[in-house]
Coordinates of C-alpha atoms in Angstrom, one line a residue:
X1480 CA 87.4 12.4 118.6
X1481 CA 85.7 9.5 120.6
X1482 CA 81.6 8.9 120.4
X1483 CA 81.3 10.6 123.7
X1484 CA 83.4 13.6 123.1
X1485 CA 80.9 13.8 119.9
X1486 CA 77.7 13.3 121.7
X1487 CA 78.9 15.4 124.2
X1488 CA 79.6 18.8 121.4
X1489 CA 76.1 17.8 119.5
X1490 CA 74.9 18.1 123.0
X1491 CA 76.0 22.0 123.6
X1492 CA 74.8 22.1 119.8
X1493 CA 71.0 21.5 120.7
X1494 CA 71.2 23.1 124.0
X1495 CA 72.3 26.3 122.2
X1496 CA 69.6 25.5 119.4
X1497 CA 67.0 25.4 122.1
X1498 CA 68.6 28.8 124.1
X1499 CA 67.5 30.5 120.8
X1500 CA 64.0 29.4 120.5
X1501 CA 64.3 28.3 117.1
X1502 CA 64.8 24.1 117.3
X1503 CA 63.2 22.1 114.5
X1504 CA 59.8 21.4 115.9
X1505 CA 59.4 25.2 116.1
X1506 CA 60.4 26.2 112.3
X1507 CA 57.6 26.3 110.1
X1508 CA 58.2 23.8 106.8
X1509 CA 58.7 26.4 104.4
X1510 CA 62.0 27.5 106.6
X1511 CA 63.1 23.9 107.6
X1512 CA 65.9 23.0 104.8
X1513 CA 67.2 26.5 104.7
X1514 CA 67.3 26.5 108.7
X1515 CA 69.0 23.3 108.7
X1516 CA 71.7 24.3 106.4
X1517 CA 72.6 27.0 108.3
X1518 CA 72.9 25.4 111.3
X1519 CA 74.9 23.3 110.0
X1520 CA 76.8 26.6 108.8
X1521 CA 77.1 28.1 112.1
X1522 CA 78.4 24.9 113.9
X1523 CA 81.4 24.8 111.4
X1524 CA 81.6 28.6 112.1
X1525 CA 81.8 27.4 115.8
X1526 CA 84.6 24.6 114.9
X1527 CA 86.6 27.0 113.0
X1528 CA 86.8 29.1 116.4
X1529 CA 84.7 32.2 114.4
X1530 CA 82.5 32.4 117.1
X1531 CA 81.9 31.2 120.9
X1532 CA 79.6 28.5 121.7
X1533 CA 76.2 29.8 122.5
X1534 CA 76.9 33.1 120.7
X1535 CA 73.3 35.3 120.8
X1536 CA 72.2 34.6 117.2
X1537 CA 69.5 36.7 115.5
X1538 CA 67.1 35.1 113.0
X1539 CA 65.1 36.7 110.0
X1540 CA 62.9 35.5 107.9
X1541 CA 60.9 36.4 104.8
X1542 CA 57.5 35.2 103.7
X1543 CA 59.6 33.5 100.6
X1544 CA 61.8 31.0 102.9
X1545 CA 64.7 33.2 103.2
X1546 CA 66.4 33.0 106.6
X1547 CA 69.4 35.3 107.5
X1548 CA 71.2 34.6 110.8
X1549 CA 73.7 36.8 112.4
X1550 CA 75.8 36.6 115.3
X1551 CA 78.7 38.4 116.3
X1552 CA 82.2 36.7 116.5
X1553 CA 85.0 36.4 118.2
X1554 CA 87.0 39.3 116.6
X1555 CA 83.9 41.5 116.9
X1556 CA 83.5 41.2 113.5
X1557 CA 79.4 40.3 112.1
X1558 CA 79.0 37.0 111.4
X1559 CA 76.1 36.1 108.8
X1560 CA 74.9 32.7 108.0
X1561 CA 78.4 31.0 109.2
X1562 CA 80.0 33.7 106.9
X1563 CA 82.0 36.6 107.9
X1564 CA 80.4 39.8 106.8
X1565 CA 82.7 41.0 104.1
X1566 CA 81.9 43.4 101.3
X1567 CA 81.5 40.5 98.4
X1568 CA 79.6 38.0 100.7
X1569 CA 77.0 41.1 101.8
X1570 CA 76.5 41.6 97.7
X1571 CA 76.1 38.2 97.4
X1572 CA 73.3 38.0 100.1
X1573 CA 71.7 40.8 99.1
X1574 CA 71.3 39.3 95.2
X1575 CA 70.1 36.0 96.9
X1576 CA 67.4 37.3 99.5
X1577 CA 66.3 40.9 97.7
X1578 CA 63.4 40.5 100.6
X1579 CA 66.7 41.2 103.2
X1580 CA 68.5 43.2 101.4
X1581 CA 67.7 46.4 103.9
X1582 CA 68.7 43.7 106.9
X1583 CA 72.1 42.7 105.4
X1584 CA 72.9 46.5 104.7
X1585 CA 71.7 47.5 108.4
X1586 CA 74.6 44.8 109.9
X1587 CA 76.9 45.7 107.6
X1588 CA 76.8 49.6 108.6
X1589 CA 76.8 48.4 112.1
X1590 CA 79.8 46.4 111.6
X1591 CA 81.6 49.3 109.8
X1592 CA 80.2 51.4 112.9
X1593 CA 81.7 48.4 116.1
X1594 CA 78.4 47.9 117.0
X1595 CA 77.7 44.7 116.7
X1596 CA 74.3 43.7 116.8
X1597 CA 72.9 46.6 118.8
X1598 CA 69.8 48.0 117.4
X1599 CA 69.0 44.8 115.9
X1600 CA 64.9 43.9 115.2
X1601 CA 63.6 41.4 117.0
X1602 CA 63.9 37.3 115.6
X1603 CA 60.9 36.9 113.2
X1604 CA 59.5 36.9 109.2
X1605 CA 60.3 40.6 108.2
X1606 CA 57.2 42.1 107.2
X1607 CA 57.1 43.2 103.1
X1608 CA 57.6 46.9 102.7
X1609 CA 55.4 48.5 100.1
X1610 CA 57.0 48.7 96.9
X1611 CA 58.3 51.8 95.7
X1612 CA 61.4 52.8 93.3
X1613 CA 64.6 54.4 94.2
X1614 CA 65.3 57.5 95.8
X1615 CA 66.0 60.2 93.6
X1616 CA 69.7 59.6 90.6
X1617 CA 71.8 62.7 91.9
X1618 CA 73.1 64.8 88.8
X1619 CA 76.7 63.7 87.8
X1620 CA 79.0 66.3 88.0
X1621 CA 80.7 65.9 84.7
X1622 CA 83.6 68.3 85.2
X1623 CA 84.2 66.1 88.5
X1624 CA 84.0 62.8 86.5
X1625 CA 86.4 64.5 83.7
X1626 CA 88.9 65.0 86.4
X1627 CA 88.5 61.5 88.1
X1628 CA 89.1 59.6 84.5
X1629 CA 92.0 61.7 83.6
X1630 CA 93.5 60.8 86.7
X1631 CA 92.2 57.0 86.2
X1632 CA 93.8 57.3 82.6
X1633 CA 97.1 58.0 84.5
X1634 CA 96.9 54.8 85.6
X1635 CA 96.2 53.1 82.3
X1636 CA 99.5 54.6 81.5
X1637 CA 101.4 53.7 84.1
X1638 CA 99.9 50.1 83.6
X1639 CA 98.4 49.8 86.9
X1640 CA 95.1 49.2 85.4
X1641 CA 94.2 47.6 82.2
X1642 CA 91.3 48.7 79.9
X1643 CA 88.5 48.8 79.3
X1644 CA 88.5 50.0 82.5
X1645 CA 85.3 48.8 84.7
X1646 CA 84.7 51.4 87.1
X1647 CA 82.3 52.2 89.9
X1648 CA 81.2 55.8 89.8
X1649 CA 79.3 57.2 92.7
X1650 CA 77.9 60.7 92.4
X1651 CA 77.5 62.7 95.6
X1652 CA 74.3 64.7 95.6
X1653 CA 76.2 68.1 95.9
X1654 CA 78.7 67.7 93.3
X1655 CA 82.1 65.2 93.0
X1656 CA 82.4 61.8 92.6
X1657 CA 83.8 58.9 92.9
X1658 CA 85.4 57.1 90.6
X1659 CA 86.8 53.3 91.8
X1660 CA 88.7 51.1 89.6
X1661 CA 90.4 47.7 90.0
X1662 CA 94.2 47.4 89.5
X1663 CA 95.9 44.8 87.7
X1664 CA 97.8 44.0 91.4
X1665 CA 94.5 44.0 92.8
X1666 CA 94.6 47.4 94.2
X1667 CA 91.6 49.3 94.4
X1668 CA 92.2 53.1 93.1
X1669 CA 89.6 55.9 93.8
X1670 CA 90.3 59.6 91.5
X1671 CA 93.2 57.9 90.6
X1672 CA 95.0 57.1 94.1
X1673 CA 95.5 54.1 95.5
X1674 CA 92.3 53.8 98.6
X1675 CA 94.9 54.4 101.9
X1676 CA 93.8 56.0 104.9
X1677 CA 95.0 59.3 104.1
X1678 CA 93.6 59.2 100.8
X1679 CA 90.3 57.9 102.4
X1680 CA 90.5 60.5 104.3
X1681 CA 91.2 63.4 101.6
X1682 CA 88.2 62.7 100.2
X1683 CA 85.7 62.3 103.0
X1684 CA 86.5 66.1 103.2
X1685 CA 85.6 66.6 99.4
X1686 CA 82.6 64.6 99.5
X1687 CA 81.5 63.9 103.1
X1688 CA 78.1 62.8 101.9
X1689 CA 79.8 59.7 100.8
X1690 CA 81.3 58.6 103.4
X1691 CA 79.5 55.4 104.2
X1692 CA 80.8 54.6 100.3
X1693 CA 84.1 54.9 101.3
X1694 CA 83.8 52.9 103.8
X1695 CA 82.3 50.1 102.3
X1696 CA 85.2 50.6 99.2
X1697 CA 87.8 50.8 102.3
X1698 CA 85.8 47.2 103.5
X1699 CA 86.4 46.1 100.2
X1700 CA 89.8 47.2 99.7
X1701 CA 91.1 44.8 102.8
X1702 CA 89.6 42.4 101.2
X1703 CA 91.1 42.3 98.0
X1704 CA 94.9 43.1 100.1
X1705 CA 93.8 40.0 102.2
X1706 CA 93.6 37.7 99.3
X1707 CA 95.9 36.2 96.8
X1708 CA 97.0 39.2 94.4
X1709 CA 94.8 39.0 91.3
X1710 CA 93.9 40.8 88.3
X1711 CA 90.6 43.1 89.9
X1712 CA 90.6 44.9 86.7
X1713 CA 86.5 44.4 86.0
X1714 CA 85.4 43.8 89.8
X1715 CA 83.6 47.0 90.3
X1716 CA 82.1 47.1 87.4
X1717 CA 79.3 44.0 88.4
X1718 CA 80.0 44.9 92.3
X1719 CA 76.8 48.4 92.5
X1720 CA 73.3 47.6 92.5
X1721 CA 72.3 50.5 94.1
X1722 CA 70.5 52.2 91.0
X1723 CA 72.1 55.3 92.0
X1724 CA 75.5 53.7 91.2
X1725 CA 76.4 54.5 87.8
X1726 CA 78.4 51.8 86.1
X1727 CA 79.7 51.8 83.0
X1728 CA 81.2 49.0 81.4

């Protein structure tokens, strides 16, 4: 690429920089490293044809220097930080900027959802919620759990899994569950079937109050399918932190 061509793309660079209101001289210095890098993030984002040039970009902050970005991309799919909003980058985010947590959760139910950005808050530092604990552990149904292992154990038989096995269970606040486990093909099982859409869809009508779960295991399960095959045997088990995620390892 010539030195004109070049001056010419960090050109639509700053003039999209300046459409959002959010160049350098207007970042306060706790923000400025962290804005920069991902910046920088977006503009290979941009290069990688992710997203279109001058993409609306939403900015968050938190009183700590955390900055999350989001934009949608080509493909409709959320974009956050340069990164493509999939189930293992949103855990990541949400270990790296607790503060944002709630933010990263809210685009990723909206991705799961098509909409986009819509509904987003406006650019600025995110006020700090009071602290309070979690809401409420539900009671495990044991006889459901009982009849999700033996069909997990099934699968230990069959080799499919390997132990020990390191599952996620979710309990649904009216009774069921659901138990997930990685396969050794890196399949991920739930009540010992394999996560299809029929399956999915099976048990959205035996525990409809987890249905955003099963989405977000569905998220994850294209994932997995969309990668190299590998040994997910254990990748549940450090994937929950929601406290009402029971995880045993």
């Amino acid at each position: 690429m010539g030195r004109d061509a070049k001056r010419a793309k960090q050109a639509r660079r700053d003039k999209r920089r300046r459409k959002d209101g959010l160049g350098l001289d207007g970042v306060p210095p706790i923000f400025r490293a962290e804005f920069v890098r991902v910046a920088a993030a977006w503009d290979r984002a941009i290069d990688a044809g992710l997203m279109t040039d001058g993409a609306e970009t939403k900015y968050h902050f938190t009183p700590d220097g955390g900055v999350l970005s989001v934009a949608e991309g080509r493909s409709g799919q959320v974009l956050v930080n340069g990164e493509r909003l999939t189930p293992s980058v949103a855990e990541r985010l949400r270990e790296q900027m607790p503060l944002l947590a709630p933010m990263v959760t809210f685009y990723e139910n909206n991705q799961l959802a098509g909409r986009g950005l819509a509904g987003a808050p406006e650019d600025g530092v995110m006020p700090l919620a009071p602290p309070h604990g979690p809401d409420p552990m539900p009671t495990l149904d044991e006889e459901a759990l009982a009849q999700a292992q033996a069909a997990t154990a099934v699968l230990v038989r069959q080799g499919k899994v390997a132990e020990p096995v390191g599952a996620m269970v979710i309990p649904a606040p009216r009774g069921g569950v659901l138990f997930a486990v990685g396969g050794r093909d890196g399949e991920l099982y739930v009540n010992g079937q394999a996560l299809t859409r029929q399956w999915t869809d099976e048990l959205r009508t035996q525990v409809p109050e987890l249905s955003t779960d099963l989405d977000r295991l569905q998220a994850m399960r294209a994932e997995w399918l969309d990668s190299p095959p590998q040994d997910r045997t254990l990748a549940l088990a450090r994937a929950c932190t929601d406290p009402n995620c029971h995880t045993p390892h």
